[in-house]
Coordinates of C-alpha atoms (C1' of nucleotides) in Angstrom, one line a residue:
Chain A
X937 CA 2.0 -15.9 17.8
X938 CA -0.6 -17.8 15.8
X939 CA -2.0 -15.1 13.6
X940 CA -1.3 -17.1 10.5
X941 CA -4.9 -18.3 10.3
X942 CA -6.1 -14.6 9.7
X943 CA -3.2 -14.1 7.1
X944 CA -4.5 -17.0 5.1
X945 CA -7.9 -15.7 5.1
X946 CA -6.7 -12.7 3.8
X947 CA -4.4 -14.2 1.1
X948 CA -5.3 -18.0 0.2
X949 CA -2.0 -18.6 -1.3
X950 CA 1.1 -17.4 0.4
X951 CA 3.6 -15.5 -1.4
X952 CA 7.0 -16.7 -1.1
X953 CA 9.5 -15.5 1.4
X954 CA 11.3 -13.0 -0.3
X955 CA 14.4 -11.1 0.9
X956 CA 12.6 -7.9 0.2
X957 CA 9.8 -8.9 2.6
X958 CA 12.3 -9.7 5.5
X959 CA 14.0 -6.2 4.6
X960 CA 10.8 -4.8 4.8
X961 CA 9.7 -6.2 8.3
X962 CA 13.1 -5.4 9.8
X963 CA 12.7 -2.0 8.6
X964 CA 9.2 -1.6 9.8
X965 CA 10.3 -3.1 13.3
X966 CA 12.9 -0.4 13.4
X967 CA 10.4 2.2 12.8
X968 CA 8.1 1.2 15.3
X969 CA 10.6 0.8 17.9
X970 CA 11.8 4.3 17.3
X971 CA 15.3 3.3 15.9
X972 CA 15.2 6.2 13.5
X973 CA 14.1 9.5 14.8
X974 CA 11.7 11.6 12.5
X975 CA 13.8 13.4 10.0
X976 CA 16.4 10.7 9.8
X977 CA 17.3 10.0 6.2
X978 CA 17.2 6.6 4.7
X979 CA 19.3 5.6 1.7
X980 CA 18.9 2.2 -0.1
X981 CA 22.7 1.3 0.1
X982 CA 22.8 2.2 3.9
X983 CA 19.8 0.1 4.3
X984 CA 21.2 -2.7 2.2
X985 CA 24.2 -2.7 4.3
X986 CA 22.4 -2.7 7.5
X987 CA 20.3 -5.5 6.5
X988 CA 22.8 -7.6 4.7
X989 CA 21.1 -7.9 1.8
X990 CA 21.8 -6.2 -1.9
X991 CA 20.3 -3.0 -3.0
X992 CA 17.2 -4.6 -4.9
X993 CA 15.4 -5.9 -1.9
X994 CA 16.3 -2.9 0.3
X995 CA 15.0 -0.6 -2.4
X996 CA 11.8 -2.7 -2.5
X997 CA 11.4 -2.4 1.3
X998 CA 11.9 1.3 1.3
X999 CA 9.6 1.9 -1.6
X1000 CA 6.9 -0.2 0.0
X1001 CA 7.2 1.9 3.3
X1002 CA 7.0 5.0 1.3
X1003 CA 3.7 3.7 -0.3
X1004 CA 2.4 2.9 3.3
X1005 CA 3.2 6.5 4.2
X1006 CA 5.7 5.4 6.8
X1007 CA 8.4 7.3 5.1
X1008 CA 8.1 10.2 2.9
X1009 CA 9.9 12.2 0.0
X1010 CA 11.6 15.3 1.1
X1011 CA 13.2 15.5 -2.2
X1012 CA 13.7 13.1 -5.4
X1013 CA 16.4 11.6 -3.7
X1014 CA 15.6 11.8 -0.1
X1015 CA 13.3 9.7 1.9
X1016 CA 13.1 10.5 5.7
X1017 CA 11.2 9.5 8.7
X1018 CA 8.1 11.7 8.8
X1019 CA 7.8 14.3 11.3
X1020 CA 4.6 14.1 13.4
X1021 CA 2.6 16.9 11.7
X1022 CA -0.6 17.6 13.7
X1023 CA -2.8 17.9 10.6
X1024 CA -1.8 14.5 9.2
X1025 CA -2.4 13.2 12.9
X1026 CA -5.8 14.4 12.9
X1027 CA -6.5 12.7 9.6
X1028 CA -5.2 9.4 10.4
X1029 CA -7.1 9.4 13.6
X1030 CA -10.3 10.1 11.8
X1031 CA -9.7 7.3 9.4
X1032 CA -8.6 5.1 12.4
X1033 CA -12.0 5.9 14.1
X1034 CA -13.9 4.9 10.9
X1035 CA -12.0 1.9 10.3
X1036 CA -11.2 0.5 13.7
X1037 CA -14.8 1.4 14.8
X1038 CA -16.0 -0.7 12.1
X1039 CA -13.7 -3.6 12.9
X1040 CA -14.7 -3.4 16.6
X1041 CA -18.3 -3.4 15.7
X1042 CA -18.1 -6.2 13.8
X1043 CA -15.7 -8.0 16.4
X1044 CA -18.5 -7.5 19.2
X1045 CA -20.9 -10.0 18.0
X1046 CA -18.1 -12.8 18.2
X1047 CA -17.1 -12.6 21.8
X1048 CA -16.8 -15.9 23.7
X1049 CA -15.6 -16.9 27.1
X1050 CA -12.2 -17.9 25.7
X1051 CA -11.8 -14.6 23.9
X1052 CA -12.6 -12.7 26.8
X1053 CA -10.0 -14.7 28.9
X1054 CA -7.4 -14.1 26.0
X1055 CA -8.1 -10.4 26.2
X1056 CA -7.5 -10.3 30.0
X1057 CA -4.3 -12.2 29.6
X1058 CA -3.1 -9.5 27.0
X1059 CA -4.2 -6.8 29.4
X1060 CA -2.4 -8.3 32.3
X1061 CA 0.8 -8.2 30.3
X1062 CA 0.0 -4.5 29.6
X1063 CA -0.5 -4.0 33.3
X1064 CA 2.6 -5.6 34.2
X1065 CA 4.5 -4.0 31.6
X1066 CA 3.3 -0.8 32.8
X1067 CA 4.1 -1.4 36.5
X1068 CA 7.6 -2.5 35.6
X1069 CA 8.3 0.8 33.4
X1070 CA 8.8 -1.6 30.4
X1071 CA 6.9 0.9 28.2
X1072 CA 8.0 -0.3 24.8
X1073 CA 6.6 -3.7 26.0
X1074 CA 3.2 -2.1 26.8
X1075 CA 2.8 -0.2 23.8
X1076 CA 3.4 -3.6 21.9
X1077 CA 0.9 -5.6 23.9
X1078 CA -1.4 -2.6 23.6
X1079 CA -1.1 -3.1 19.8
X1080 CA -1.8 -6.9 20.3
X1081 CA -4.9 -6.1 22.2
X1082 CA -6.3 -4.1 19.6
X1083 CA -5.5 -6.2 16.7
X1084 CA -6.8 -9.2 18.4
X1085 CA -10.0 -7.6 18.6
X1086 CA -10.0 -6.5 15.1
X1087 CA -9.2 -10.0 13.8
X1088 CA -12.2 -11.3 15.5
X1089 CA -14.2 -9.1 12.8
X1090 CA -13.3 -11.7 10.1
X1091 CA -12.4 -9.0 7.6
X1092 CA -8.8 -9.4 6.5
X1093 CA -8.5 -6.7 4.2
X1094 CA -9.9 -4.1 6.7
X1095 CA -7.0 -5.4 8.9
X1096 CA -4.7 -4.8 6.3
X1097 CA -5.7 -1.3 5.9
X1098 CA -5.5 -0.5 9.6
X1099 CA -2.0 -1.7 10.3
X1100 CA -0.3 0.6 8.0
X1101 CA -2.0 3.6 10.0
X1102 CA -0.6 2.1 13.1
X1103 CA 3.0 1.9 11.5
X1104 CA 2.5 5.5 10.6
X1105 CA 1.9 7.1 13.9
X1106 CA 3.7 4.6 15.6
X1107 CA 7.4 6.0 14.3
X1108 CA 6.8 9.1 15.7
X1109 CA 4.8 7.9 18.6
X1110 CA 7.7 5.8 20.1
X1111 CA 10.1 8.6 19.7
X1112 CA 8.0 11.1 21.9
X1113 CA 7.5 10.1 25.4
X1114 CA 7.0 6.4 25.3
X1115 CA 7.4 6.7 29.0
X1116 CA 4.0 8.0 29.6
X1117 CA 2.2 7.5 26.4
X1118 CA 0.1 4.6 27.7
X1119 CA 0.3 4.9 31.4
X1120 CA -3.0 7.0 32.0
X1121 CA -5.7 6.3 29.5
X1122 CA -5.5 2.9 28.6
X1123 CA -6.7 0.9 31.3
X1124 CA -10.2 2.2 31.4
X1125 CA -11.2 1.9 27.8
X1126 CA -9.8 -1.6 27.5
X1127 CA -11.9 -2.7 30.7
X1128 CA -14.8 -1.3 29.0
X1129 CA -13.9 -3.1 25.7
X1130 CA -13.4 -6.5 27.3
X1131 CA -16.9 -6.2 29.0
X1132 CA -18.6 -5.3 26.0
X1133 CA -17.2 -8.3 24.3
X1134 CA -18.1 -10.6 27.2
X1135 CA -21.7 -9.1 26.6
X1136 CA -21.3 -9.6 22.8
X1137 CA -22.2 -6.0 22.6
X1138 CA -20.9 -4.6 19.4
X1139 CA -21.9 -0.9 19.8
X1140 CA -20.7 -0.6 23.3
X1141 CA -17.0 -2.1 22.1
X1142 CA -17.0 0.4 19.2
X1143 CA -17.6 3.1 21.8
X1144 CA -14.9 1.8 24.0
X1145 CA -12.4 1.4 21.1
X1146 CA -13.2 4.8 19.8
X1147 CA -12.9 6.4 23.2
X1148 CA -9.5 4.7 23.2
X1149 CA -8.4 6.1 20.0
X1150 CA -9.5 9.4 20.9
X1151 CA -7.6 9.6 24.3
X1152 CA -4.5 8.3 22.4
X1153 CA -5.0 11.2 20.0
X1154 CA -5.3 13.7 22.7
X1155 CA -2.2 12.3 24.4
X1156 CA -0.4 12.4 21.3
X1157 CA -1.2 15.9 20.4
X1158 CA -0.3 17.1 23.9
X1159 CA 2.7 15.6 23.7
X1160 CA 3.3 17.2 20.3
X1161 CA 2.7 20.4 21.1
X1162 CA 4.7 20.4 24.5
X1163 CA 7.5 19.5 22.3
X1164 CA 8.4 22.3 20.3
X1165 CA 12.1 21.8 20.1
X1166 CA 14.0 19.1 22.0
Chain B
X87 CA -7.4 21.8 -12.7
X88 CA -6.0 23.4 -9.5
X89 CA -6.0 20.2 -7.4
X90 CA -2.1 20.8 -6.8
X91 CA -2.7 22.3 -3.4
X92 CA -4.3 19.2 -2.1
X93 CA -1.7 17.1 -3.6
X94 CA 1.1 19.2 -2.1
X95 CA -0.7 19.2 1.1
X96 CA -0.4 15.3 1.1
X97 CA 3.1 15.2 -0.3
X98 CA 5.0 18.3 -0.1
X99 CA 7.6 16.9 -2.4
X100 CA 7.1 15.1 -5.5
X101 CA 8.8 12.0 -6.0
X102 CA 10.7 11.9 -9.4
X103 CA 9.4 10.3 -12.5
X104 CA 10.4 6.9 -12.2
X105 CA 9.9 4.1 -15.2
X106 CA 8.3 2.0 -12.5
X107 CA 5.6 4.5 -12.1
X108 CA 4.8 4.6 -15.7
X109 CA 4.7 1.0 -15.7
X110 CA 2.4 1.2 -12.8
X111 CA 0.0 3.5 -14.5
X112 CA -0.1 1.6 -17.7
X113 CA -1.1 -1.6 -16.0
X114 CA -3.4 0.1 -13.9
X115 CA -5.1 1.6 -16.9
X116 CA -5.3 -1.8 -18.4
X117 CA -6.7 -3.2 -15.6
X118 CA -9.4 -0.7 -15.1
X119 CA -10.2 -0.8 -18.8
X120 CA -10.6 -4.3 -18.6
X121 CA -7.8 -5.3 -21.0
X122 CA -7.1 -8.5 -18.7
X123 CA -10.0 -10.7 -17.9
X124 CA -10.0 -11.9 -14.2
X125 CA -8.0 -15.0 -14.1
X126 CA -5.3 -13.8 -16.3
X127 CA -1.8 -14.6 -15.5
X128 CA 0.7 -11.7 -15.2
X129 CA 4.5 -12.2 -15.6
X130 CA 7.2 -9.8 -15.2
X131 CA 9.1 -10.4 -18.4
X132 CA 5.7 -10.4 -20.4
X133 CA 4.8 -7.2 -18.8
X134 CA 8.4 -5.5 -19.3
X135 CA 8.1 -6.7 -23.1
X136 CA 4.7 -5.0 -23.4
X137 CA 5.7 -2.0 -21.6
X138 CA 9.0 -1.6 -23.4
X139 CA 10.8 -1.6 -20.2
X140 CA 13.3 -3.9 -18.4
X141 CA 12.2 -6.2 -16.0
X142 CA 13.1 -4.1 -12.8
X143 CA 10.3 -1.5 -13.3
X144 CA 8.0 -4.3 -14.4
X145 CA 8.4 -5.9 -11.2
X146 CA 7.9 -2.8 -9.3
X147 CA 4.6 -2.2 -10.9
X148 CA 3.2 -5.6 -10.4
X149 CA 4.3 -5.8 -6.9
X150 CA 2.6 -2.6 -6.2
X151 CA -0.4 -3.5 -7.7
X152 CA -0.4 -6.8 -5.5
X153 CA 0.2 -4.6 -2.5
X154 CA -3.0 -2.6 -3.5
X155 CA -5.1 -5.7 -3.9
X156 CA -5.4 -5.2 -7.6
X157 CA -3.6 -8.3 -8.5
X158 CA -3.3 -11.2 -6.3
X159 CA -1.1 -14.2 -5.6
X160 CA -2.3 -17.7 -6.3
X161 CA 1.0 -19.3 -6.0
X162 CA 4.3 -18.4 -5.2
X163 CA 5.0 -17.6 -8.8
X164 CA 1.9 -16.7 -10.2
X165 CA -0.1 -13.4 -10.1
X166 CA -3.4 -13.3 -11.5
X167 CA -6.1 -10.5 -11.9
X168 CA -8.4 -11.7 -9.2
X169 CA -11.8 -12.8 -9.7
X170 CA -14.8 -10.9 -8.0
X171 CA -15.2 -13.0 -5.1
X172 CA -18.6 -12.2 -3.5
X173 CA -17.2 -12.2 0.0
X174 CA -14.4 -9.8 -0.8
X175 CA -16.9 -7.6 -2.6
X176 CA -18.8 -7.2 0.5
X177 CA -15.8 -6.4 2.6
X178 CA -14.7 -3.8 0.1
X179 CA -18.0 -2.4 0.3
X180 CA -18.1 -2.3 3.9
X181 CA -14.6 -0.5 3.9
X182 CA -15.9 2.1 1.1
X183 CA -19.0 2.8 3.1
X184 CA -16.8 3.8 6.1
X185 CA -14.4 5.5 4.2
X186 CA -16.2 7.2 1.4
X187 CA -19.1 8.0 4.1
X188 CA -16.4 9.8 6.1
X189 CA -15.2 11.8 3.1
X190 CA -18.6 12.7 2.0
X191 CA -19.7 13.9 5.5
X192 CA -16.5 15.8 5.6
X193 CA -17.0 17.2 1.9
X194 CA -20.6 18.4 2.7
X195 CA -19.9 21.5 4.5
X196 CA -17.5 22.7 1.8
X197 CA -20.3 23.2 -0.8
X198 CA -20.4 26.3 -2.7
X199 CA -22.0 27.5 -6.2
X200 CA -19.3 26.8 -8.2
X201 CA -18.8 23.4 -6.8
X202 CA -22.6 22.7 -7.5
X203 CA -22.1 23.7 -10.9
X204 CA -19.0 21.8 -11.4
X205 CA -20.7 18.5 -10.2
X206 CA -23.8 19.2 -12.4
X207 CA -21.2 19.6 -15.5
X208 CA -19.9 16.2 -14.3
X209 CA -23.4 14.6 -14.2
X210 CA -24.1 15.9 -17.5
X211 CA -21.2 14.2 -19.0
X212 CA -22.1 11.1 -17.1
X213 CA -26.0 11.4 -18.7
X214 CA -24.5 12.2 -22.0
X215 CA -22.2 9.1 -22.0
X216 CA -25.0 7.0 -20.9
X217 CA -27.4 8.2 -23.8
X218 CA -24.8 7.5 -26.2
X219 CA -24.1 4.3 -24.9
X220 CA -20.3 5.3 -24.3
X221 CA -20.7 3.0 -21.0
X222 CA -16.8 3.0 -20.3
X223 CA -16.7 7.1 -20.4
X224 CA -19.9 7.0 -18.2
X225 CA -17.9 4.8 -15.6
X226 CA -15.1 7.1 -15.8
X227 CA -17.0 10.3 -15.2
X228 CA -18.8 8.5 -12.3
X229 CA -15.4 8.0 -10.9
X230 CA -14.6 11.7 -11.3
X231 CA -18.0 12.7 -9.6
X232 CA -17.3 10.9 -6.6
X233 CA -13.6 11.9 -6.2
X234 CA -14.5 15.3 -7.0
X235 CA -16.6 15.3 -3.8
X236 CA -14.2 13.4 -1.8
X237 CA -11.4 15.9 -2.5
X238 CA -13.6 18.7 -1.0
X239 CA -13.1 17.0 2.3
X240 CA -9.4 18.0 2.3
X241 CA -8.1 14.8 3.7
X242 CA -5.6 13.7 1.0
X243 CA -4.6 10.8 2.9
X244 CA -8.1 9.2 3.1
X245 CA -8.3 9.9 -0.7
X246 CA -5.2 7.8 -1.0
X247 CA -6.9 5.1 0.7
X248 CA -10.1 5.2 -1.1
X249 CA -8.6 4.9 -4.7
X250 CA -7.2 1.4 -4.4
X251 CA -10.5 0.3 -3.3
X252 CA -12.0 1.6 -6.7
X253 CA -9.2 -0.2 -8.6
X254 CA -9.7 -3.3 -6.8
X255 CA -13.4 -3.5 -7.8
X256 CA -13.0 -1.7 -11.0
X257 CA -11.1 -4.5 -12.6
X258 CA -13.8 -6.9 -12.5
X259 CA -16.4 -4.3 -12.7
X260 CA -15.4 -3.2 -16.1
X261 CA -15.2 -6.7 -17.4
X262 CA -19.0 -7.9 -16.4
X263 CA -21.5 -6.1 -17.9
X264 CA -20.5 -2.4 -18.5
X265 CA -23.2 -1.9 -20.6
X266 CA -25.9 -1.8 -17.8
X267 CA -23.7 -1.2 -14.7
X268 CA -24.4 2.4 -14.4
X269 CA -27.5 3.0 -16.3
X270 CA -30.3 2.3 -13.8
X271 CA -29.3 3.4 -10.5
X272 CA -26.5 6.3 -10.6
X273 CA -28.9 9.2 -11.5
X274 CA -31.0 9.5 -8.5
X275 CA -28.3 9.1 -5.8
X276 CA -26.2 11.7 -7.8
X277 CA -29.0 14.1 -7.9
X278 CA -29.5 13.8 -4.0
X279 CA -25.7 14.3 -3.5
X280 CA -25.6 17.6 -5.5
X281 CA -28.7 18.8 -3.6
X282 CA -27.1 17.9 -0.2
X283 CA -23.8 19.7 -1.1
X284 CA -25.8 22.7 -2.4
X285 CA -27.4 22.8 1.1
X286 CA -24.0 22.2 2.7
X287 CA -25.6 19.1 4.5
X288 CA -22.8 16.7 5.2
X289 CA -25.1 14.0 6.8
X290 CA -27.3 14.1 3.5
X291 CA -24.4 13.9 1.4
X292 CA -23.2 11.1 3.1
X293 CA -26.5 9.2 3.0
X294 CA -26.7 9.8 -0.8
X295 CA -23.1 8.6 -1.3
X296 CA -23.8 5.5 0.8
X297 CA -26.9 4.9 -0.8
X298 CA -25.1 5.1 -4.4
X299 CA -22.3 2.6 -3.0
X300 CA -24.9 0.2 -1.6
X301 CA -27.1 0.4 -4.9
X302 CA -23.7 -0.2 -6.9
X303 CA -22.9 -3.2 -4.5
X304 CA -26.3 -4.8 -5.5
X305 CA -26.0 -4.2 -9.1
X306 CA -22.6 -5.9 -9.1
X307 CA -23.8 -8.7 -6.7
X308 CA -26.7 -9.6 -9.3
X309 CA -24.3 -9.6 -12.3
X310 CA -21.9 -11.6 -10.4
X311 CA -24.5 -14.2 -9.2
X312 CA -26.0 -14.3 -12.9
X313 CA -22.6 -15.0 -14.4
X314 CA -21.6 -18.4 -13.3
X315 CA -19.9 -19.3 -16.6
X316 CA -19.8 -16.9 -19.6
Chain C
dC76 C1' 30.3 36.2 8.7
dT77 C1' 27.0 35.3 4.8
dG78 C1' 25.2 34.3 0.3
dT79 C1' 26.3 32.1 -4.1
dG80 C1' 28.1 29.1 -7.6
dA81 C1' 30.9 25.2 -8.9
dT82 C1' 32.7 20.8 -7.8
dT83 C1' 32.6 16.7 -5.8
dT84 C1' 30.2 12.9 -3.6
dT85 C1' 26.3 10.5 -2.9
dT86 C1' 22.2 8.2 -4.4
dG87 C1' 18.2 6.2 -7.0
dT88 C1' 17.0 3.8 -10.9
dT89 C1' 17.7 0.7 -14.5
dG90 C1' 19.1 -3.1 -17.2
dC91 C1' 20.9 -7.6 -17.1
dA92 C1' 22.6 -12.2 -16.0
dA93 C1' 22.6 -16.1 -12.7
dC94 C1' 20.2 -18.9 -9.6
dA95 C1' 16.8 -21.1 -7.5
dT96 C1' 12.3 -22.7 -7.5
dA97 C1' 7.8 -23.2 -8.8
dA98 C1' 4.5 -24.3 -12.7
dT99 C1' 3.7 -27.2 -16.5
dG100 C1' 3.3 -31.1 -19.2
dA101 C1' 4.8 -36.3 -20.2
dA102 C1' 5.1 -40.6 -18.9
dG103 C1' 4.2 -44.4 -16.0
dC104 C1' 1.3 -46.8 -12.5
dG105 C1' -2.7 -48.3 -10.2
Chain D
dC207 C1' -9.6 -43.7 -16.8
dG208 C1' -7.6 -40.9 -13.1
dC209 C1' -3.6 -40.1 -10.4
dT210 C1' 1.3 -39.6 -8.9
dT211 C1' 6.1 -38.9 -10.4
dC212 C1' 9.4 -36.9 -12.8
dA213 C1' 11.9 -34.1 -16.1
dT214 C1' 11.5 -29.6 -18.7
dT215 C1' 10.4 -25.2 -19.0
dA216 C1' 9.3 -20.8 -17.5
dT217 C1' 9.4 -17.3 -13.9
dG218 C1' 10.6 -14.3 -9.6
dT219 C1' 14.2 -13.0 -7.2
dT220 C1' 18.5 -11.4 -6.2
dG221 C1' 23.1 -9.1 -7.1
dC222 C1' 25.7 -6.0 -9.2
dA223 C1' 27.8 -2.5 -12.3
dA224 C1' 26.7 1.8 -15.1
dC225 C1' 24.3 6.1 -15.5
dA226 C1' 22.0 10.4 -14.8
dA227 C1' 20.8 13.4 -11.4
dA228 C1' 20.4 15.5 -6.9
dA229 C1' 22.8 16.5 -2.5
dA230 C1' 26.4 17.9 0.0
dT231 C1' 30.6 20.2 0.4
dC232 C1' 33.8 23.9 -0.3
dA233 C1' 35.8 27.9 -2.0
dC234 C1' 35.2 32.5 -2.9
dA235 C1' 33.2 37.1 -3.3
dG236 C1' 31.0 40.5 -1.1

DNA sequence: CTGTGATTTTTGTTGCAACATAATGAAGCG
DNA sequence: CGCTTCATTATGTTGCAACAAAAATCACAG
């Protein structure tokens, strides 16, 4: 996945590979994949053991995740995977609309033929994953689809602010109903997005992305309210 | 200041007071106050000595600041106070317009008489500080003015995303020309903002805030280009 | 069976030493 | 005189043990 160019644009000098970074990435992955259910308690020592590192990098990783909101304190010595609070979900969605809308609008004017082709390739992966009921993969490619567009905006700091938002909803997202989260609403908006990019129409692209975000929000909210104690 | 309700809505449980937090706050303060000029190199051990703590909390604080973009890596073992890169400034401004615009719009409908009075009190502090050439204070109260409004939106996570943006530009901001940064443009936009809040007009409030941000951006950019080697 | 208090266990934080590695400066070469 | 190479210094990261504090557990009274 050649996303290094963007990363370099964001940070001209690359930080060294720290063990704590690896721990962070692994934990993040686990969170996105839904390995830990909401409410699960995280401990430094357990994470350290699980990741095969000492407590220092594990602590770094957990603290970073807490800072990003992917984990929350419930007590001075307790961090858990947060529950999907509907109020927070609404706020995140609001922020996503503002930030990802901005990124989409900016990305709109960067459309080329190759970019359209790449997006269609990703969309094909989503469709295939959906057809074959590999919902986790579909979710993953969905994320790729969005971030591929956002990267076009050429605003690396903006990108760096959007990513934690996905992590935040992703943790609870994957836990609840991954099997139908993406199936119904994604396709149409993505088609519209690809079309808008082909026409280099930033406004339409923004509209498509915002529509996608809103539809996802409704889906999530419905799943959430339907889930009052599993 | 009864803002605890908002803080609790954001984080129901308070993390314990860690030494690293204190170190972070102190460093942040130094950064905002312009104690370290852009380009200054930060080291863990030096910070630890300066703050009277061991290396672990100092490292935590520096890493956190790096994560927020208030410090940057220039090499695997070198973190410095970032220079005010005009490209980054533009991107930050773009993000600020989106995020602070959203907060302002939301805050608009929350206007009351007491709120107008409070804002006018803060504005009076700004004016007084300006008159008496206490520019650092003026800058500080300016920040209070903005965040008082943003808090009204009742979106604590949004607030948490806006703050690091101020820290980021603040570091270089205070370093360059603090003496005339605020004097010329702030008053008019703030007046408009207060008026909009009084009328509970979210759109106008957003416009006033956006105008303020844009004016500040121009001011900053001019100072930056005028400053090619001090 | 429930609520309460003490006891035990668990846990985060901190300080510190060891290690690997990058920055720095000096010397040598073109 | 400028550039490269190498040795020295300085620095970030890591692992770990000690400590204080919170959470979990359990016993016991009502």
